[in-house]
Amino acid sequence: MHADAPPHYLSVASCGLRPGDAARWHADHRLDEAAALWSRGASLHEAVERTGYVAGAVSGIHIENLDAAQRPALGASTCRALRDDALRDSGSFERGGDAWIVLAAPVALPAAGDAARVGAQALELVNRLRRSPQRCGARLMPAADPLRLSDRLAEAAAGHARDMARQHYFEHQDRSGHTPADRVRATGYRDRRVGENIARGRLSTEDAIAGWRTSPGHCENLMDPEFTEMGIAYASEPGTGGEVYWVQVLAAPR
């Protein structure tokens, strides 16, 4: 697909888009490859994953019996994909009168040097939740006082995130048998209560916290009024396809 995507045979005007709106699409050769794989029978998500593109969202458009002299009518699902401002990367493949088009949005994964910014962002998101009552599964948790960041809790979180990423496991107890409380105390932090949330996947900061919010046990940790401090960290290793290990440690100091 060219940089002025979508291709000539898609009448974006029929979806309520102006010709100039097409400038927002960016051609990505990996999505051209994904479109070709999709055309050969791979599922859309498998095709994108096999190219190494780390997608947060993907949409595919398959047009059959393409006639370059006639622009095909676009269905509602195609128009929704074309209107989605997040789907800014594109690729396409044509064969035998058919066209396969892939639109995608990359995952906004945090960079290694973004720890301080991510910590501040996560704290803001968590405290925004704590300002209002939240239903955690069957339990209604009342609003709670805001948390503050702790460097020592962040240190404990970072150590566990790196260990899980390097050794490819996903548990609260590490390979040496240490619990979250053990790791917190090893930093010199004196606690009277410790909790831990973990997540794994192609997850941004917002994704990780949103996932915890919808999981009853994790949500209860987020809203626990006894916790007053938190630390959060993330880690990823080469060869994991962009997968990130997230650890949030919450605690009440003595």
XYZ file of N, CA and C in Angstrom:
762
model
N 0.851 -1.189 0.000
C 0.000 0.000 0.000
C 0.883 1.234 0.000
N 0.496 2.203 -0.763
C 1.310 3.405 -0.889
C 1.076 4.339 0.291
N 1.922 5.333 0.404
C 1.824 6.260 1.524
C 0.526 7.053 1.502
N -0.148 7.129 0.297
C -1.417 7.847 0.240
C -2.587 6.886 0.414
N -2.362 5.825 1.220
C -3.392 4.827 1.470
C -4.635 5.498 2.039
N -5.804 4.905 1.870
C -6.074 3.617 1.262
C -5.969 3.644 -0.263
N -5.970 2.466 -0.891
C -5.734 2.379 -2.338
C -6.833 3.040 -3.150
N -6.552 3.183 -4.424
C -7.440 3.910 -5.324
C -8.836 3.302 -5.390
N -8.942 2.001 -5.134
C -10.236 1.358 -5.316
C -11.134 1.471 -4.079
N -10.654 2.110 -3.013
C -11.500 2.347 -1.852
C -12.014 3.781 -1.899
N -13.295 3.940 -2.016
C -13.893 5.265 -2.043
C -14.153 5.703 -0.605
N -13.156 6.351 -0.009
C -13.301 6.740 1.387
C -14.438 7.728 1.582
N -14.809 8.446 0.520
C -15.903 9.406 0.635
C -17.205 8.709 1.017
N -17.376 7.460 0.594
C -18.604 6.742 0.912
C -18.700 6.409 2.396
N -17.612 6.568 3.129
C -17.623 6.365 4.576
C -17.646 7.690 5.328
N -17.858 8.764 4.631
C -17.902 10.063 5.279
C -16.538 10.670 5.516
N -15.511 10.138 4.850
C -14.163 10.672 4.977
C -13.839 11.557 3.785
N -12.999 12.544 4.016
C -12.545 13.416 2.924
C -11.279 12.832 2.307
N -10.993 13.122 1.045
C -9.768 12.601 0.413
C -8.513 12.911 1.213
N -8.455 14.076 1.839
C -7.276 14.434 2.619
C -7.082 13.593 3.861
N -8.143 12.919 4.323
C -8.030 12.089 5.519
C -7.096 10.899 5.292
N -6.932 10.512 4.026
C -6.084 9.358 3.724
C -4.630 9.596 4.097
N -4.246 10.859 4.254
C -2.843 11.162 4.571
C -2.428 10.650 5.932
N -3.400 10.306 6.768
C -3.026 9.851 8.112
C -2.479 8.425 8.121
N -2.741 7.640 7.054
C -2.242 6.272 7.023
C -0.763 6.235 6.668
N -0.060 5.360 7.347
C 1.374 5.195 7.111
C 1.628 3.784 6.607
N 2.254 3.670 5.444
C 2.539 2.354 4.873
C 3.594 1.637 5.685
N 3.339 0.388 6.026
C 4.281 -0.427 6.789
C 4.468 -1.746 6.054
N 5.706 -2.046 5.643
C 5.956 -3.230 4.821
C 5.592 -4.511 5.555
N 5.646 -4.480 6.896
C 5.278 -5.676 7.658
C 3.791 -5.986 7.501
N 2.990 -4.945 7.365
C 1.560 -5.169 7.169
C 1.246 -5.592 5.735
N 2.106 -5.191 4.773
C 1.991 -5.774 3.424
C 2.212 -7.282 3.506
N 3.236 -7.674 4.253
C 3.530 -9.106 4.427
C 2.383 -9.802 5.142
N 1.828 -9.140 6.168
C 0.702 -9.723 6.898
C -0.499 -9.922 5.991
N -0.760 -8.941 5.125
C -1.879 -9.074 4.194
C -1.677 -10.271 3.263
N -0.434 -10.486 2.826
C -0.145 -11.640 1.968
C -0.349 -12.951 2.714
N 0.118 -13.010 3.972
C -0.071 -14.220 4.781
C -1.553 -14.489 5.023
N -2.292 -13.424 5.290
C -3.739 -13.559 5.506
C -4.406 -14.119 4.249
N -3.955 -13.651 3.087
C -4.552 -14.121 1.828
C -4.300 -15.603 1.596
N -3.226 -16.132 2.226
C -2.870 -17.547 2.040
C -3.440 -18.445 3.137
N -4.323 -17.921 3.963
C -5.024 -18.779 4.905
C -4.724 -18.563 6.369
N -3.705 -17.777 6.708
C -3.438 -17.490 8.116
C -4.552 -16.594 8.650
N -4.839 -16.736 9.944
C -5.794 -15.799 10.528
C -5.171 -14.406 10.527
N -6.014 -13.388 10.587
C -5.510 -12.018 10.515
C -4.516 -11.744 11.640
N -4.864 -12.101 12.880
C -3.990 -11.792 14.011
C -2.700 -12.622 13.961
N -2.821 -13.878 13.532
C -1.617 -14.705 13.382
C -0.703 -14.113 12.316
N -1.280 -13.659 11.221
C -0.488 -13.092 10.129
C 0.289 -11.870 10.598
N -0.381 -10.983 11.337
C 0.299 -9.784 11.830
C 1.394 -10.156 12.821
N 1.099 -11.081 13.712
C 2.088 -11.480 14.722
C 3.326 -12.081 14.079
N 3.152 -12.862 13.022
C 4.288 -13.528 12.372
C 5.243 -12.538 11.712
N 4.789 -11.341 11.408
C 5.668 -10.352 10.784
C 6.508 -9.585 11.791
N 6.212 -9.747 13.089
C 6.944 -9.017 14.112
C 6.335 -7.680 14.470
N 5.226 -7.319 13.820
C 4.534 -6.075 14.160
C 3.794 -6.297 15.476
N 4.047 -5.447 16.476
C 3.398 -5.580 17.783
C 2.160 -4.692 17.786
N 1.007 -5.314 17.598
C -0.234 -4.562 17.387
C -1.055 -4.447 18.658
N -1.581 -3.253 18.874
C -2.559 -3.076 19.928
C -3.967 -3.273 19.408
N -4.169 -3.011 18.125
C -5.465 -3.206 17.480
C -5.228 -3.481 16.006
N -6.051 -4.347 15.431
C -5.913 -4.735 14.018
C -7.295 -4.839 13.394
N -7.396 -4.426 12.164
C -8.623 -4.635 11.401
C -8.246 -5.043 9.988
N -9.003 -5.966 9.424
C -8.727 -6.430 8.060
C -9.904 -6.194 7.136
N -9.607 -5.883 5.896
C -10.626 -5.659 4.866
C -10.304 -6.575 3.691
N -11.240 -7.439 3.333
C -11.057 -8.327 2.185
C -12.087 -7.953 1.128
N -11.601 -7.563 -0.043
C -12.474 -7.187 -1.148
C -12.347 -8.246 -2.244
N -13.464 -8.873 -2.595
C -13.471 -9.931 -3.606
C -13.880 -9.376 -4.969
N -13.391 -10.044 -6.003
C -13.744 -9.692 -7.388
C -13.506 -8.216 -7.665
N -12.316 -7.791 -7.325
C -11.974 -6.389 -7.489
C -11.878 -6.030 -8.974
N -12.553 -4.977 -9.322
C -12.467 -4.432 -10.672
C -11.920 -3.020 -10.535
N -10.712 -2.791 -11.042
C -10.069 -1.490 -10.864
C -10.886 -0.361 -11.471
N -11.767 -0.697 -12.398
C -12.564 0.349 -13.038
C -13.777 0.740 -12.199
N -14.094 -0.070 -11.198
C -15.258 0.216 -10.361
C -14.843 0.152 -8.894
N -15.182 1.165 -8.173
C -14.881 1.152 -6.751
C -15.977 0.377 -6.020
N -15.585 -0.601 -5.209
C -16.602 -1.419 -4.550
C -17.352 -0.630 -3.473
N -18.596 -1.043 -3.240
C -19.352 -0.452 -2.137
C -18.739 -0.935 -0.832
N -18.643 -0.031 0.122
C -18.012 -0.360 1.398
C -19.076 -0.632 2.455
N -18.921 -1.749 3.160
C -19.858 -2.103 4.206
C -19.599 -1.325 5.491
N -20.489 -1.507 6.459
C -20.395 -0.761 7.720
C -19.120 -1.097 8.479
N -18.716 -2.388 8.490
C -17.521 -2.769 9.248
C -16.266 -2.175 8.610
N -16.229 -2.124 7.273
C -15.090 -1.509 6.593
C -15.003 -0.026 6.918
N -16.146 0.639 6.909
C -16.151 2.073 7.220
C -15.714 2.328 8.650
N -16.133 1.468 9.580
C -15.692 1.640 10.970
C -14.178 1.562 11.069
N -13.579 0.608 10.351
C -12.123 0.476 10.373
C -11.444 1.700 9.772
N -11.979 2.207 8.672
C -11.380 3.356 8.014
C -11.524 4.630 8.835
N -12.583 4.702 9.638
C -12.793 5.892 10.473
C -11.993 5.859 11.763
N -11.480 4.693 12.132
C -10.781 4.545 13.409
C -9.438 5.276 13.353
N -9.333 6.383 14.071
C -8.116 7.200 14.033
C -6.901 6.467 14.583
N -7.117 5.449 15.427
C -5.982 4.724 16.008
C -5.288 3.835 14.980
N -6.016 3.389 13.963
C -5.467 2.458 12.962
C -4.746 3.256 11.890
N -3.514 3.650 12.187
C -2.776 4.555 11.311
C -1.730 3.857 10.440
N -1.424 2.597 10.715
C -0.473 1.850 9.892
C -1.252 0.943 8.947
N -0.713 0.746 7.738
C -1.476 0.013 6.741
C -0.576 -0.834 5.858
N -1.195 -1.865 5.295
C -0.517 -2.717 4.324
C -1.560 -3.399 3.464
N -1.177 -3.846 2.273
C -2.157 -4.489 1.401
C -1.478 -5.506 0.489
N -2.315 -6.384 -0.067
C -1.840 -7.402 -1.001
C -2.968 -7.678 -1.984
N -2.637 -7.810 -3.264
C -3.628 -8.101 -4.294
C -3.247 -9.373 -5.040
N -4.267 -10.182 -5.363
C -4.028 -11.388 -6.151
C -5.334 -11.817 -6.813
N -5.265 -12.065 -8.116
C -6.396 -12.629 -8.837
C -7.681 -11.857 -8.710
N -7.602 -10.546 -8.681
C -8.808 -9.745 -8.598
C -9.320 -9.518 -7.187
N -8.613 -10.059 -6.168
C -8.984 -9.834 -4.778
C -7.952 -8.937 -4.112
N -8.363 -8.258 -3.074
C -7.448 -7.410 -2.305
C -7.637 -7.674 -0.821
N -6.525 -7.717 -0.112
C -6.516 -7.864 1.341
C -5.818 -6.634 1.920
N -6.473 -5.952 2.822
C -5.952 -4.716 3.401
C -5.894 -4.883 4.912
N -4.773 -4.522 5.502
C -4.601 -4.612 6.953
C -4.342 -3.211 7.497
N -5.152 -2.808 8.463
C -4.955 -1.554 9.189
C -4.652 -1.899 10.634
N -3.687 -1.215 11.241
C -3.276 -1.590 12.597
C -2.798 -0.383 13.385
N -2.800 -0.567 14.689
C -2.243 0.421 15.611
C -1.214 -0.288 16.474
N -0.006 0.248 16.584
C 1.006 -0.405 17.420
C 0.685 -0.249 18.898
N 1.144 -1.208 19.695
C 1.006 -1.093 21.139
C 1.933 0.011 21.643
N 1.413 0.845 22.521
C 2.235 1.913 23.101
C 2.976 1.370 24.314
N 3.981 0.524 24.050
C 4.729 -0.094 25.142
C 5.745 0.896 25.700
N 5.965 0.881 27.007
C 6.923 1.818 27.599
C 8.354 1.453 27.250
N 9.178 2.447 27.034
C 10.601 2.230 26.779
C 11.335 2.030 28.096
N 12.525 1.434 28.010
C 13.285 1.103 29.215
C 13.585 2.339 30.059
N 13.786 3.470 29.419
C 14.146 4.669 30.159
C 12.976 5.492 30.656
N 11.757 4.946 30.537
C 10.566 5.709 30.898
C 10.047 5.401 32.296
N 10.848 4.750 33.141
C 10.341 4.258 34.427
C 9.737 5.364 35.281
N 10.417 6.504 35.372
C 9.913 7.583 36.222
C 8.591 8.122 35.689
N 8.522 8.321 34.368
C 7.290 8.833 33.773
C 6.157 7.835 33.945
N 6.452 6.548 33.726
C 5.430 5.517 33.849
C 4.940 5.413 35.293
N 5.868 5.511 36.245
C 5.463 5.465 37.643
C 4.495 6.584 37.989
N 4.801 7.785 37.528
C 3.931 8.930 37.798
C 2.582 8.755 37.107
N 2.600 8.256 35.868
C 1.360 8.031 35.132
C 0.504 6.976 35.828
N 1.140 5.875 36.253
C 0.407 4.810 36.920
C -0.198 5.295 38.229
N 0.560 6.079 38.975
C 0.052 6.610 40.236
C -1.191 7.462 39.992
N -1.146 8.291 38.963
C -2.295 9.136 38.645
C -3.512 8.294 38.297
N -3.322 7.235 37.492
C -4.434 6.378 37.095
C -5.026 5.638 38.292
N -4.158 5.132 39.161
C -4.642 4.396 40.333
C -5.375 5.331 41.282
N -4.825 6.499 41.536
C -5.475 7.432 42.454
C -6.784 7.974 41.888
N -6.874 8.029 40.575
C -8.146 8.425 39.959
C -9.218 7.390 40.269
N -8.849 6.113 40.233
C -9.791 5.051 40.601
C -10.180 5.156 42.066
N -9.195 5.415 42.924
C -9.444 5.428 44.363
C -10.308 6.614 44.816
N -10.467 7.597 43.965
C -11.294 8.750 44.338
C -12.781 8.407 44.397
N -13.178 7.308 43.748
C -14.593 6.929 43.690
C -14.764 5.484 44.121
N -15.926 5.119 44.652
C -16.176 3.701 44.952
C -16.056 2.865 43.680
N -15.555 1.650 43.827
C -15.389 0.749 42.684
C -15.976 -0.611 43.030
N -16.668 -1.210 42.060
C -17.165 -2.563 42.271
C -16.092 -3.544 41.804
N -15.594 -4.331 42.737
C -14.565 -5.330 42.461
C -15.225 -6.701 42.517
N -15.692 -7.181 41.379
C -16.466 -8.406 41.383
C -17.766 -8.176 42.128
N -18.045 -9.013 43.139
C -19.272 -8.875 43.930
C -19.126 -7.873 45.064
N -17.941 -7.369 45.268
C -17.683 -6.505 46.421
C -17.592 -5.041 46.010
N -18.342 -4.184 46.675
C -18.258 -2.749 46.431
C -17.227 -2.157 47.383
N -16.154 -1.610 46.794
C -15.084 -1.021 47.597
C -15.291 0.482 47.678
N -15.248 1.045 48.889
C -15.443 2.496 49.016
C -14.242 3.263 48.477
N -14.452 4.549 48.251
C -13.338 5.412 47.854
C -12.254 5.360 48.926
N -11.010 5.563 48.501
C -9.878 5.463 49.432
C -8.942 6.646 49.228
N -8.140 6.915 50.250
C -7.167 8.003 50.160
C -6.148 7.708 49.059
N -5.563 8.730 48.472
C -4.573 8.510 47.404
C -3.315 7.837 47.930
N -2.676 7.089 47.049
C -1.385 6.473 47.342
C -0.267 7.454 47.012
N 0.909 7.182 47.509
C 2.117 7.908 47.117
C 3.147 6.886 46.649
N 4.075 7.334 45.820
C 5.103 6.441 45.287
C 6.191 6.201 46.321
N 6.726 4.979 46.287
C 7.845 4.594 47.152
C 8.962 4.038 46.295
N 10.162 4.577 46.427
C 11.304 4.076 45.660
C 11.618 2.627 46.023
N 11.475 2.278 47.291
C 11.801 0.911 47.698
C 10.770 -0.092 47.167
N 9.529 0.293 47.138
C 8.526 -0.595 46.554
C 8.730 -0.721 45.047
N 9.154 0.362 44.400
C 9.468 0.292 42.980
C 10.660 -0.625 42.734
N 11.633 -0.592 43.642
C 12.804 -1.481 43.534
C 12.376 -2.942 43.634
N 11.496 -3.249 44.588
C 11.006 -4.625 44.726
C 10.236 -5.053 43.486
N 9.401 -4.141 42.958
C 8.626 -4.451 41.756
C 9.535 -4.693 40.557
N 10.564 -3.848 40.400
C 11.475 -3.971 39.253
C 12.237 -5.284 39.288
N 12.689 -5.681 40.473
C 13.437 -6.935 40.575
C 12.595 -8.123 40.170
N 11.338 -8.142 40.591
C 10.480 -9.283 40.250
C 10.087 -9.262 38.774
N 9.831 -8.063 38.224
C 9.489 -7.970 36.798
C 10.648 -8.480 35.939
N 11.876 -8.053 36.261
C 13.047 -8.506 35.485
C 13.231 -10.010 35.612
N 13.036 -10.547 36.816
C 13.232 -11.980 37.032
C 12.216 -12.797 36.244
N 10.960 -12.371 36.243
C 9.944 -13.105 35.476
C 10.231 -13.029 33.979
N 10.645 -11.850 33.505
C 10.926 -11.695 32.075
C 12.104 -12.573 31.650
N 13.149 -12.619 32.468
C 14.346 -13.387 32.113
C 14.106 -14.886 32.181
N 13.314 -15.326 33.157
C 13.121 -16.764 33.364
C 11.786 -17.272 32.821
N 11.005 -16.367 32.240
C 9.756 -16.740 31.560
C 8.796 -17.513 32.462
N 8.459 -16.903 33.582
C 7.403 -17.447 34.428
C 6.505 -16.299 34.846
N 5.377 -16.639 35.461
C 4.399 -15.610 35.821
C 3.730 -16.016 37.123
N 4.363 -15.685 38.228
C 3.885 -16.076 39.549
C 4.262 -15.005 40.561
N 3.513 -14.951 41.654
C 3.871 -14.038 42.741
C 5.091 -14.544 43.503
N 5.224 -15.857 43.616
C 6.409 -16.434 44.271
C 7.490 -16.650 43.233
N 8.691 -16.145 43.497
C 9.740 -16.252 42.490
C 10.405 -17.624 42.527
N 11.344 -17.849 41.624
C 11.984 -19.157 41.498
C 12.816 -19.532 42.723
N 13.142 -18.557 43.556
C 13.883 -18.841 44.792
C 12.952 -19.036 45.979
N 11.652 -18.965 45.733
C 10.680 -19.165 46.790
C 10.315 -17.915 47.564
N 10.774 -16.747 47.103
C 10.491 -15.503 47.813
C 9.092 -14.986 47.469
N 8.412 -14.488 48.475
C 7.081 -13.917 48.318
C 7.191 -12.408 48.084
N 6.089 -11.752 47.714
C 6.141 -10.295 47.599
C 6.642 -9.621 48.874
N 6.175 -10.080 50.034
C 6.626 -9.476 51.295
C 8.123 -9.678 51.502
N 8.640 -10.842 51.107
C 10.088 -11.091 51.227
C 10.867 -10.087 50.391
N 10.405 -9.857 49.166
C 11.131 -8.957 48.268
C 11.061 -7.513 48.770
N 9.911 -7.134 49.326
C 9.780 -5.783 49.885
C 10.729 -5.598 51.056
N 10.780 -6.564 51.951
C 11.632 -6.445 53.145
C 13.108 -6.465 52.788
N 13.456 -7.128 51.689
C 14.859 -7.177 51.262
C 15.366 -5.800 50.841
N 14.467 -4.885 50.507
C 14.889 -3.526 50.142
C 15.109 -2.642 51.371
N 14.775 -3.164 52.556
C 14.872 -2.360 53.773
C 13.567 -1.705 54.170
N 12.519 -1.939 53.389
C 11.204 -1.369 53.693
C 10.595 -2.116 54.869
N 10.081 -1.390 55.841
C 9.437 -1.985 57.011
C 7.928 -1.889 56.823
N 7.291 -3.030 56.641
C 5.872 -3.061 56.291
C 5.029 -3.686 57.402
N 3.768 -3.369 57.350
C 2.797 -4.106 58.151
C 1.768 -4.798 57.264
N 1.804 -4.506 55.959
C 0.896 -5.148 55.003
C 1.455 -4.951 53.607
N 1.430 -6.011 52.796
C 1.958 -5.957 51.426
C 0.977 -6.644 50.481
N 0.801 -6.069 49.318
C 0.024 -6.689 48.254
C 0.765 -6.543 46.933
N 0.428 -7.383 45.968
C 1.114 -7.324 44.670
C 0.141 -7.651 43.558
N 0.188 -6.870 42.495
C -0.526 -7.145 41.253
C 0.497 -7.406 40.157
N 0.274 -8.422 39.338
C 1.159 -8.691 38.209
C 0.315 -8.834 36.940
N 0.931 -8.525 35.819
C 0.270 -8.650 34.520
C 1.335 -8.981 33.485
N 0.905 -9.611 32.402
C 1.849 -9.991 31.340
C 1.137 -9.887 30.002
N 1.824 -9.329 29.024
C 1.267 -9.232 27.684
C 1.768 -8.000 26.975
N 1.215 -7.731 25.832
C 1.556 -6.515 25.077
C 0.718 -5.378 25.635
N 1.105 -4.927 26.812
C 0.272 -4.030 27.598
C 0.948 -2.695 27.843
N 0.217 -1.618 27.593
C 0.662 -0.296 27.984
C 0.362 -0.105 29.466
N 0.772 1.033 30.020
C 0.459 1.340 31.411
C -1.051 1.312 31.631
N -1.787 1.968 30.738
C -3.243 2.008 30.860
C -3.844 0.612 30.776
N -3.306 -0.224 29.873
C -3.823 -1.583 29.718
C -3.642 -2.394 30.991
N -2.451 -2.300 31.597
C -2.169 -3.084 32.799
C -3.129 -2.711 33.927
N -3.304 -1.427 34.158
C -4.162 -0.989 35.263
C -5.626 -1.276 34.963
N -6.037 -1.116 33.705
C -7.413 -1.449 33.336
C -7.687 -2.933 33.545
N -6.705 -3.784 33.253
C -6.869 -5.215 33.483
C -7.013 -5.541 34.960
N -6.202 -4.892 35.785
C -6.330 -5.101 37.236
C -7.676 -4.602 37.740
N -8.138 -3.515 37.176
C -9.425 -2.961 37.609
C -10.562 -3.947 37.365
N -10.519 -4.736 36.322
C -11.611 -5.652 35.994
C -11.447 -7.027 36.621
N -10.339 -7.274 37.331
C -10.116 -8.541 38.021
C -10.397 -8.330 39.510
N -11.361 -9.049 40.095
C -11.789 -8.747 41.462
C -10.668 -8.661 42.494
N -9.778 -9.657 42.535
C -8.707 -9.630 43.531
C -7.730 -8.489 43.327
N -7.356 -8.254 42.084
C -6.447 -7.144 41.785
C -7.109 -5.800 42.087
N -8.401 -5.715 41.743
C -9.153 -4.489 42.004
C -9.205 -4.192 43.499
N -9.396 -5.223 44.314
C -9.417 -5.022 45.762
C -8.073 -4.500 46.264
N -6.980 -4.982 45.682
C -5.667 -4.430 46.037
C -5.588 -2.943 45.699
N -6.056 -2.586 44.506
C -6.007 -1.184 44.084
C -6.796 -0.282 45.037
N -7.889 -0.798 45.566
C -8.802 0.016 46.364
C -8.634 -0.171 47.870
N -7.742 -1.045 48.288
C -7.586 -1.335 49.718
C -7.210 -0.063 50.478
N -8.037 0.384 51.438
C -7.742 1.638 52.135
C -6.538 1.546 53.069
N -6.115 0.330 53.405
C -4.952 0.188 54.282
C -3.641 0.484 53.561
N -3.616 0.313 52.257
C -2.402 0.602 51.503
C -2.257 2.119 51.355
N -1.049 2.593 51.580
C -0.779 4.033 51.461
C 0.324 4.344 50.458
N 1.094 3.315 50.049
C 2.214 3.524 49.124
C 2.216 2.448 48.048
N 2.827 2.769 46.931
C 2.951 1.793 45.844
C 4.238 2.018 45.072
N 4.656 0.982 44.380
C 5.728 1.063 43.397
C 5.308 0.226 42.209
N 5.717 0.605 41.021
C 5.340 -0.148 39.829
C 6.545 -0.220 38.897
N 6.678 -1.334 38.213
C 7.807 -1.532 37.295
C 7.390 -2.485 36.191
N 8.195 -2.529 35.131
C 7.922 -3.385 33.988
C 9.241 -3.851 33.403
N 9.193 -4.971 32.699
C 10.408 -5.502 32.066
C 10.014 -6.319 30.853
N 10.905 -6.337 29.879
C 10.700 -7.142 28.684
C 12.049 -7.660 28.230
N 12.045 -8.818 27.605
C 13.275 -9.421 27.122
C 13.187 -9.654 25.625
N 14.319 -9.615 24.900
C 14.292 -9.916 23.456
C 13.710 -11.294 23.195
N 13.013 -11.408 22.078
C 12.462 -12.695 21.694
C 11.089 -12.995 22.276
N 10.511 -12.044 23.014
C 9.188 -12.272 23.602
C 8.078 -11.636 22.773
N 8.395 -11.081 21.607
C 7.370 -10.490 20.757
C 6.733 -9.256 21.334
N 7.493 -8.510 22.132
C 6.955 -7.289 22.715
C 6.190 -7.496 23.997
N 6.204 -8.711 24.538
C 5.486 -8.981 25.781
C 6.171 -8.272 26.945
N 5.357 -7.655 27.800
C 5.860 -6.902 28.947
C 5.350 -7.548 30.227
N 6.233 -7.665 31.210
C 5.860 -8.138 32.543
C 5.709 -6.918 33.446
N 4.542 -6.777 34.056
C 4.239 -5.654 34.932
C 4.121 -6.135 36.374
N 4.661 -5.373 37.305
C 4.518 -5.658 38.728
C 4.180 -4.358 39.457
N 3.108 -4.409 40.208
C 2.745 -3.310 41.109
C 2.805 -3.830 42.539
N 3.534 -3.167 43.394
C 3.614 -3.537 44.801
C 2.931 -2.447 45.616
N 2.039 -2.856 46.498
C 1.335 -1.923 47.378
C 1.653 -2.296 48.821
N 1.750 -1.300 49.676
C 2.125 -1.600 51.062
C 1.660 -0.520 52.022
N 1.607 -0.916 53.285
C 1.388 0.017 54.382
C 2.627 -0.070 55.277
N 3.351 1.011 55.454
C 4.561 0.960 56.284
C 4.196 0.901 57.762
N 5.146 0.429 58.532
C 4.963 0.438 59.999
C 5.054 1.873 60.516
